[in-house]
Amino acid sequence: MAVERILVVADEEAIRNIVCAILQHDSYQCIQARSAADALAILEKDHNFQLILSDLIMPEMDGVALLERVKQRQAELPVVLVTAVHDISIALAAIRKGAYDYLLKPFEREQLLAVVRRALETYRLRMENRLYQSNLEAKVRERTEELSSALAELERSYDSILRALGDALDLKDSETVGHSKRVTAFTIEIARAMGLAPDVIRMLARGAFLHDIGKMAIPDAILRKPGRLTEDEVARMREHSHIGYRMLKKIPFLSDVADIVYAHQEHWDGSGYPRGLRGEEIPLGARIFAVADTLDAITSDRPDRPARGVEAAVAEICKWSGRQFDPEVVQVFLQIPATVWECLHDDSDVQQECFRCGLQLSKELG
Ligand SMILES: [Fe+2]
């Protein structure tokens, strides 16, 4: 064990010599300071002390002033003040200011050694505690970093699952190729303009991307039928919202997303399906999606009609505000310039937009 070092501060040389002789005899190493200023100068250069033993009454700067200066720099370093009986009230005040203890003059050798041992033991425990705490903090930091990287890895796995689901639907229903990604990018853009939090936006984006996933369970004869659907076929087709909901609800990280999928065909005025929800009964994500979906439907080529411009989509969405669409979502949508939507129609911009929101739908970016 390293030798414990004590700074002995007293203006009288005889006192310093006696104290140091006793302590050195007990294997402590002592450095002498003839005044508080002298002690501070020594402490400035040498930080390796475990205790200060100082006279209380000294000319110029006294022991209490020294104590205050020491506490500002090395709060843990114990200071024991040596005082005469008539100064005991000052010594008690010094303890309130952070002195470890005081020693009354004249003192016996054993009294000095006892107080020094206790002070050094306290200091050792404080240091051990500090070391333990900083090790603990480092450990917590390390574990937090490990956890964050595991979570990021998990998020990447989630997005791989989404991509696989999307790809599976694209194989079955060629009409959705590109549509899901564009609608996702449009949804992200509106959600961002509404000032929603990043994790909410990511959830909405997943909902938009998977909105038609229930079509996986619709027979090809209906899904790919070129002409008009019969009433029964329309009813069957409309089941896709509920089927999609049931598919996703069981997957823990997609359970909120499932609610959006369930409600993606609902209308603000209650005229949608499957449940005829109205107003704010419809999840916000589904209300934003509805605007994004119509925008994409009008501005993309369909088998039965060519694409129209963004202005036509804006006019249509305005016309149905308060009926099919949430008027507040429409208001935000109208503030976004048409050029943004025109750019987002381009595939690489769509990928970029999804990537910016943390949704890695592109294989190249993923
Ligand atoms: Fe749908």
Coordinates of C-alpha atoms and ligand atoms in Angstrom, one line a residue:
M1 CA 0.0 0.0 0.0
A2 CA 1.3 3.5 -0.9
V3 CA 2.5 5.7 2.0
E4 CA -0.2 8.1 3.1
R5 CA 0.8 11.8 2.7
I6 CA -0.3 14.5 5.1
L7 CA 0.1 18.2 4.8
V8 CA 0.8 19.7 8.2
V9 CA 0.1 23.5 8.4
A10 CA 1.1 25.6 11.4
D11 CA 2.8 28.9 11.9
E12 CA 4.8 27.6 14.9
E13 CA 7.7 25.5 13.8
A14 CA 7.8 23.6 17.1
I15 CA 4.2 22.4 16.7
R16 CA 4.8 21.3 13.1
N17 CA 7.9 19.3 14.2
I18 CA 6.1 17.6 17.0
V19 CA 3.1 16.6 14.9
C20 CA 5.3 15.4 12.0
A21 CA 7.5 13.4 14.4
I22 CA 4.5 11.5 15.8
L23 CA 3.0 10.9 12.4
Q24 CA 6.3 9.8 10.7
H25 CA 6.9 7.4 13.5
D26 CA 3.6 5.8 12.5
S27 CA 4.8 5.6 8.9
Y28 CA 2.9 8.5 7.5
Q29 CA 4.7 10.9 5.2
C30 CA 4.5 14.6 6.2
I31 CA 5.1 17.8 4.3
Q32 CA 5.2 21.0 6.3
A33 CA 3.6 24.4 5.4
R34 CA 4.4 27.4 7.6
S35 CA 1.2 29.3 6.6
A36 CA -2.1 28.8 4.8
A37 CA -0.7 30.6 1.7
D38 CA 2.3 28.3 1.8
A39 CA -0.1 25.3 2.0
L40 CA -2.1 26.5 -1.0
A41 CA 1.1 26.9 -3.0
I42 CA 2.1 23.3 -2.2
L43 CA -1.3 22.0 -3.0
E44 CA -1.2 23.8 -6.4
K45 CA 1.8 21.7 -7.5
D46 CA 1.2 18.5 -5.6
H47 CA -2.2 16.9 -5.6
N48 CA -1.1 13.7 -3.9
F49 CA -2.2 14.4 -0.3
Q50 CA -4.8 12.3 1.6
L51 CA -5.2 14.7 4.6
I52 CA -4.5 18.3 5.7
L53 CA -3.9 18.9 9.4
S54 CA -4.0 22.6 10.0
D55 CA -3.8 25.1 12.9
L56 CA -7.0 27.0 13.2
I57 CA -5.5 30.3 14.3
M58 CA -2.8 31.6 12.1
P59 CA -1.8 35.2 11.1
E60 CA -3.1 36.5 7.7
M61 CA -5.1 33.5 6.5
D62 CA -6.6 31.3 9.2
G63 CA -7.5 27.6 9.1
V64 CA -11.1 28.2 8.2
A65 CA -10.1 30.4 5.1
L66 CA -7.7 27.6 4.1
L67 CA -10.5 25.0 4.5
E68 CA -12.8 27.0 2.2
R69 CA -10.1 27.3 -0.5
V70 CA -9.3 23.6 -0.3
K71 CA -12.9 22.6 -0.5
Q72 CA -13.3 24.6 -3.7
R73 CA -10.5 22.6 -5.4
Q74 CA -10.5 19.1 -3.8
A75 CA -13.9 18.7 -2.1
E76 CA -13.1 15.2 -0.9
L77 CA -9.8 16.0 0.8
P78 CA -10.3 15.8 4.6
V79 CA -9.1 18.8 6.7
V80 CA -8.6 18.4 10.4
L81 CA -8.2 21.7 12.4
V82 CA -6.0 21.9 15.5
T83 CA -7.3 24.4 18.1
A84 CA -7.2 25.7 21.7
V85 CA -10.3 25.2 23.9
H86 CA -11.3 28.8 23.8
D87 CA -11.7 28.6 20.0
I88 CA -14.0 25.6 20.0
S89 CA -17.0 27.5 18.7
I90 CA -14.9 28.5 15.6
A91 CA -13.9 24.9 15.2
L92 CA -17.5 23.8 15.3
A93 CA -18.4 26.4 12.7
A94 CA -15.5 25.0 10.6
I95 CA -17.1 21.6 10.8
R96 CA -20.3 23.0 9.4
K97 CA -18.2 24.4 6.5
G98 CA -16.8 20.9 5.7
A99 CA -13.9 20.3 8.1
Y100 CA -13.6 16.6 8.9
D101 CA -12.9 17.1 12.6
Y102 CA -10.9 19.2 15.1
L103 CA -8.2 18.3 17.7
L104 CA -7.9 20.2 20.9
K105 CA -4.6 21.5 22.1
P106 CA -2.8 20.1 24.0
F107 CA -3.3 16.6 22.7
E108 CA -1.9 13.2 23.4
R109 CA 0.0 11.2 20.7
E110 CA -2.9 8.6 20.6
Q111 CA -5.5 11.3 20.1
L112 CA -3.6 12.7 17.1
L113 CA -3.2 9.3 15.6
A114 CA -6.8 8.3 16.2
V115 CA -8.2 11.3 14.4
V116 CA -5.7 10.9 11.6
R117 CA -6.6 7.3 11.1
R118 CA -10.3 8.0 11.0
A119 CA -9.9 10.9 8.6
L120 CA -7.7 8.8 6.2
E121 CA -10.1 5.8 6.4
T122 CA -13.0 8.1 5.5
Y123 CA -11.0 9.6 2.6
R124 CA -10.1 6.1 1.4
L125 CA -13.8 5.0 1.4
R126 CA -14.9 8.2 -0.4
M127 CA -12.3 7.6 -3.1
E128 CA -13.3 4.0 -3.4
N129 CA -16.9 5.0 -3.7
R130 CA -16.1 7.6 -6.4
L131 CA -14.1 5.0 -8.3
Y132 CA -17.0 2.5 -8.0
Q133 CA -19.4 5.2 -9.2
S134 CA -17.4 6.2 -12.2
N135 CA -16.8 2.5 -13.1
L136 CA -20.6 2.0 -12.8
E137 CA -21.3 5.0 -15.0
A138 CA -18.9 3.7 -17.6
K139 CA -20.5 0.3 -17.4
V140 CA -24.0 1.9 -17.8
R141 CA -22.7 3.9 -20.8
E142 CA -21.2 0.8 -22.4
R143 CA -24.4 -1.2 -21.9
T144 CA -26.6 1.6 -23.2
E145 CA -24.5 1.8 -26.3
E146 CA -24.8 -2.0 -26.8
L147 CA -28.5 -1.7 -26.3
S148 CA -28.8 1.1 -28.8
S149 CA -26.9 -0.8 -31.4
A150 CA -29.0 -3.9 -30.8
L151 CA -32.1 -1.8 -31.2
A152 CA -30.9 -0.3 -34.4
E153 CA -30.1 -3.8 -35.6
L154 CA -33.7 -4.9 -34.6
E155 CA -35.1 -1.8 -36.5
R156 CA -33.2 -2.9 -39.6
S157 CA -34.6 -6.4 -39.2
Y158 CA -38.1 -4.9 -38.9
D159 CA -37.7 -3.0 -42.1
S160 CA -36.5 -6.1 -43.9
I161 CA -39.7 -7.8 -42.8
L162 CA -41.7 -4.9 -44.2
R163 CA -39.8 -5.0 -47.4
A164 CA -40.4 -8.7 -47.8
L165 CA -44.2 -8.2 -47.1
G166 CA -44.3 -5.4 -49.7
D167 CA -42.4 -7.5 -52.3
A168 CA -44.8 -10.4 -51.7
L169 CA -47.8 -8.1 -52.4
D170 CA -46.1 -6.6 -55.5
L171 CA -45.7 -10.1 -56.9
K172 CA -49.4 -10.8 -56.6
D173 CA -50.8 -7.3 -57.5
S174 CA -48.6 -5.6 -60.1
E175 CA -50.7 -2.4 -59.7
T176 CA -49.3 -1.8 -56.2
V177 CA -45.7 -1.8 -57.5
G178 CA -44.4 1.7 -56.9
H179 CA -47.7 2.9 -55.5
S180 CA -47.0 1.7 -51.9
K181 CA -43.6 3.5 -51.9
R182 CA -45.0 6.7 -53.3
V183 CA -47.9 6.8 -50.9
T184 CA -45.4 6.2 -48.1
A185 CA -43.3 9.1 -49.2
F186 CA -46.3 11.4 -49.6
T187 CA -47.6 10.4 -46.1
I188 CA -44.2 11.1 -44.6
E189 CA -44.1 14.6 -46.3
I190 CA -47.5 15.5 -44.9
A191 CA -46.8 14.1 -41.5
R192 CA -43.6 16.1 -41.3
A193 CA -45.4 19.3 -42.3
M194 CA -47.8 18.6 -39.5
G195 CA -44.9 18.6 -37.1
L196 CA -45.4 15.0 -35.9
A197 CA -42.6 13.3 -33.9
P198 CA -40.1 11.1 -35.8
D199 CA -41.2 7.9 -34.2
V200 CA -44.8 8.6 -35.0
I201 CA -43.9 9.5 -38.6
R202 CA -42.1 6.2 -38.9
M203 CA -45.1 4.3 -37.7
L204 CA -47.4 6.2 -40.1
A205 CA -44.9 5.4 -42.9
R206 CA -45.1 1.7 -42.2
G207 CA -48.9 1.9 -42.2
A208 CA -48.9 3.6 -45.5
F209 CA -46.4 1.1 -47.0
L210 CA -48.5 -1.9 -45.8
H211 CA -52.0 -0.4 -46.4
D212 CA -53.0 -3.0 -49.0
I213 CA -51.2 -6.0 -47.5
G214 CA -54.6 -7.7 -46.9
K215 CA -55.0 -8.0 -50.7
M216 CA -52.7 -11.0 -50.4
A217 CA -55.8 -12.9 -49.4
I218 CA -58.0 -11.7 -52.2
P219 CA -58.3 -14.3 -55.1
D220 CA -56.4 -13.4 -58.2
A221 CA -59.7 -13.7 -60.3
I222 CA -61.0 -10.6 -58.4
L223 CA -57.8 -8.7 -57.9
R224 CA -56.7 -8.9 -61.5
K225 CA -60.2 -8.8 -63.1
P226 CA -60.0 -6.4 -66.0
G227 CA -63.7 -5.3 -66.1
R228 CA -66.1 -4.1 -63.4
L229 CA -66.5 -6.1 -60.3
T230 CA -69.8 -7.6 -59.3
E231 CA -71.4 -6.5 -56.0
D232 CA -70.2 -9.7 -54.3
E233 CA -66.7 -9.2 -55.7
V234 CA -66.6 -5.6 -54.4
A235 CA -67.7 -6.9 -51.0
R236 CA -64.9 -9.5 -51.1
M237 CA -62.4 -6.9 -52.2
R238 CA -63.4 -4.6 -49.3
E239 CA -62.4 -7.3 -46.8
H240 CA -58.7 -6.5 -47.5
S241 CA -58.6 -3.8 -44.8
H242 CA -59.7 -6.2 -42.1
I243 CA -57.6 -9.0 -43.4
G244 CA -54.5 -6.7 -43.4
Y245 CA -55.4 -5.6 -39.8
R246 CA -55.6 -9.2 -38.6
M247 CA -52.3 -10.1 -40.3
L248 CA -50.4 -7.2 -38.7
K249 CA -52.1 -7.0 -35.3
K250 CA -50.3 -10.2 -34.1
I251 CA -46.9 -8.7 -34.9
P252 CA -46.0 -6.7 -31.8
F253 CA -44.0 -3.9 -33.5
L254 CA -46.8 -3.5 -36.2
S255 CA -49.8 -3.5 -33.9
D256 CA -50.3 0.4 -34.2
V257 CA -49.6 0.1 -37.9
A258 CA -52.4 -2.5 -38.0
D259 CA -54.9 0.1 -36.8
I260 CA -54.0 2.4 -39.8
V261 CA -54.3 -0.5 -42.2
Y262 CA -57.8 -1.3 -40.8
A263 CA -59.0 2.3 -41.3
H264 CA -57.2 3.2 -44.6
Q265 CA -60.5 3.2 -46.6
E266 CA -62.6 5.2 -44.0
H267 CA -63.9 8.6 -44.9
W268 CA -64.0 11.7 -42.6
D269 CA -67.8 11.9 -43.0
G270 CA -68.4 8.2 -42.1
S271 CA -69.1 7.1 -45.6
G272 CA -66.0 4.8 -45.9
Y273 CA -65.5 1.2 -45.1
P274 CA -65.3 -1.3 -43.4
R275 CA -66.6 0.2 -40.1
G276 CA -67.9 3.6 -41.3
L277 CA -65.7 5.4 -38.7
R278 CA -66.0 9.2 -38.8
G279 CA -63.9 12.2 -37.9
E280 CA -61.3 11.6 -35.3
E281 CA -62.4 8.0 -34.7
I282 CA -60.2 7.4 -37.8
P283 CA -56.5 7.1 -36.7
L284 CA -54.6 10.2 -37.8
G285 CA -52.2 8.0 -39.9
A286 CA -55.2 6.7 -41.9
R287 CA -56.5 10.3 -42.4
I288 CA -53.1 11.4 -43.7
F289 CA -52.8 8.3 -45.8
A290 CA -56.2 9.0 -47.5
V291 CA -55.0 12.3 -48.9
A292 CA -51.6 10.7 -50.0
D293 CA -53.5 7.8 -51.6
T294 CA -55.8 10.1 -53.7
L295 CA -52.8 12.3 -54.7
D296 CA -51.0 9.2 -56.1
A297 CA -54.1 7.7 -57.7
I298 CA -54.7 10.8 -59.7
T299 CA -51.1 11.5 -60.6
S300 CA -50.3 8.0 -61.7
D301 CA -51.2 6.0 -64.9
R302 CA -54.0 3.5 -64.4
P303 CA -55.1 0.8 -66.8
D304 CA -58.4 2.7 -67.4
R305 CA -57.0 6.2 -67.6
P306 CA -53.8 8.2 -67.9
A307 CA -52.1 10.2 -65.2
R308 CA -53.2 13.8 -64.5
G309 CA -51.2 16.6 -63.0
V310 CA -50.8 17.6 -59.4
E311 CA -53.2 20.5 -59.9
A312 CA -56.0 18.1 -60.8
A313 CA -55.3 16.1 -57.6
V314 CA -55.2 19.3 -55.5
A315 CA -58.6 20.3 -56.9
E316 CA -60.1 16.9 -56.2
I317 CA -58.7 16.8 -52.6
C318 CA -60.0 20.3 -51.9
K319 CA -63.4 19.3 -53.3
W320 CA -63.7 16.4 -50.9
S321 CA -62.2 18.1 -47.9
G322 CA -64.6 17.6 -44.9
R323 CA -66.3 14.7 -46.7
Q324 CA -63.7 12.1 -47.7
F325 CA -60.7 13.9 -46.1
D326 CA -59.9 15.5 -42.7
P327 CA -60.0 19.3 -43.4
E328 CA -57.0 19.9 -41.1
V329 CA -54.8 17.4 -43.1
V330 CA -56.0 19.0 -46.3
Q331 CA -55.0 22.5 -45.0
V332 CA -51.4 21.2 -44.3
F333 CA -51.4 19.4 -47.7
L334 CA -52.3 22.6 -49.5
Q335 CA -49.3 24.4 -48.0
I336 CA -46.8 22.0 -49.6
P337 CA -45.8 23.2 -53.1
A338 CA -46.8 21.1 -56.1
T339 CA -43.1 20.8 -57.1
V340 CA -42.5 18.7 -53.9
W341 CA -45.1 16.1 -55.1
E342 CA -43.8 16.2 -58.6
C343 CA -40.2 15.4 -57.3
L344 CA -41.5 12.7 -55.0
H345 CA -43.1 10.9 -57.9
D346 CA -39.6 10.0 -59.1
D347 CA -38.5 6.7 -57.7
S348 CA -35.2 7.7 -56.3
D349 CA -36.7 10.7 -54.4
V350 CA -39.3 8.3 -52.9
Q351 CA -36.5 6.0 -51.7
Q352 CA -34.6 9.0 -50.3
E353 CA -37.7 10.4 -48.5
C354 CA -38.4 7.0 -46.9
F355 CA -34.7 6.6 -45.9
R356 CA -34.7 10.1 -44.3
C357 CA -37.5 9.0 -42.0
G358 CA -35.6 5.9 -41.1
L359 CA -37.6 3.5 -43.1
Q360 CA -35.2 1.5 -45.2
L361 CA -37.4 0.2 -48.0
S362 CA -34.8 0.4 -50.6
K363 CA -32.5 -2.6 -51.0
E364 CA -29.6 -0.4 -52.2
L365 CA -29.9 2.0 -49.3
G366 CA -30.6 -0.8 -46.8
Ligands
FE1 FE -56.8 -0.4 -50.0

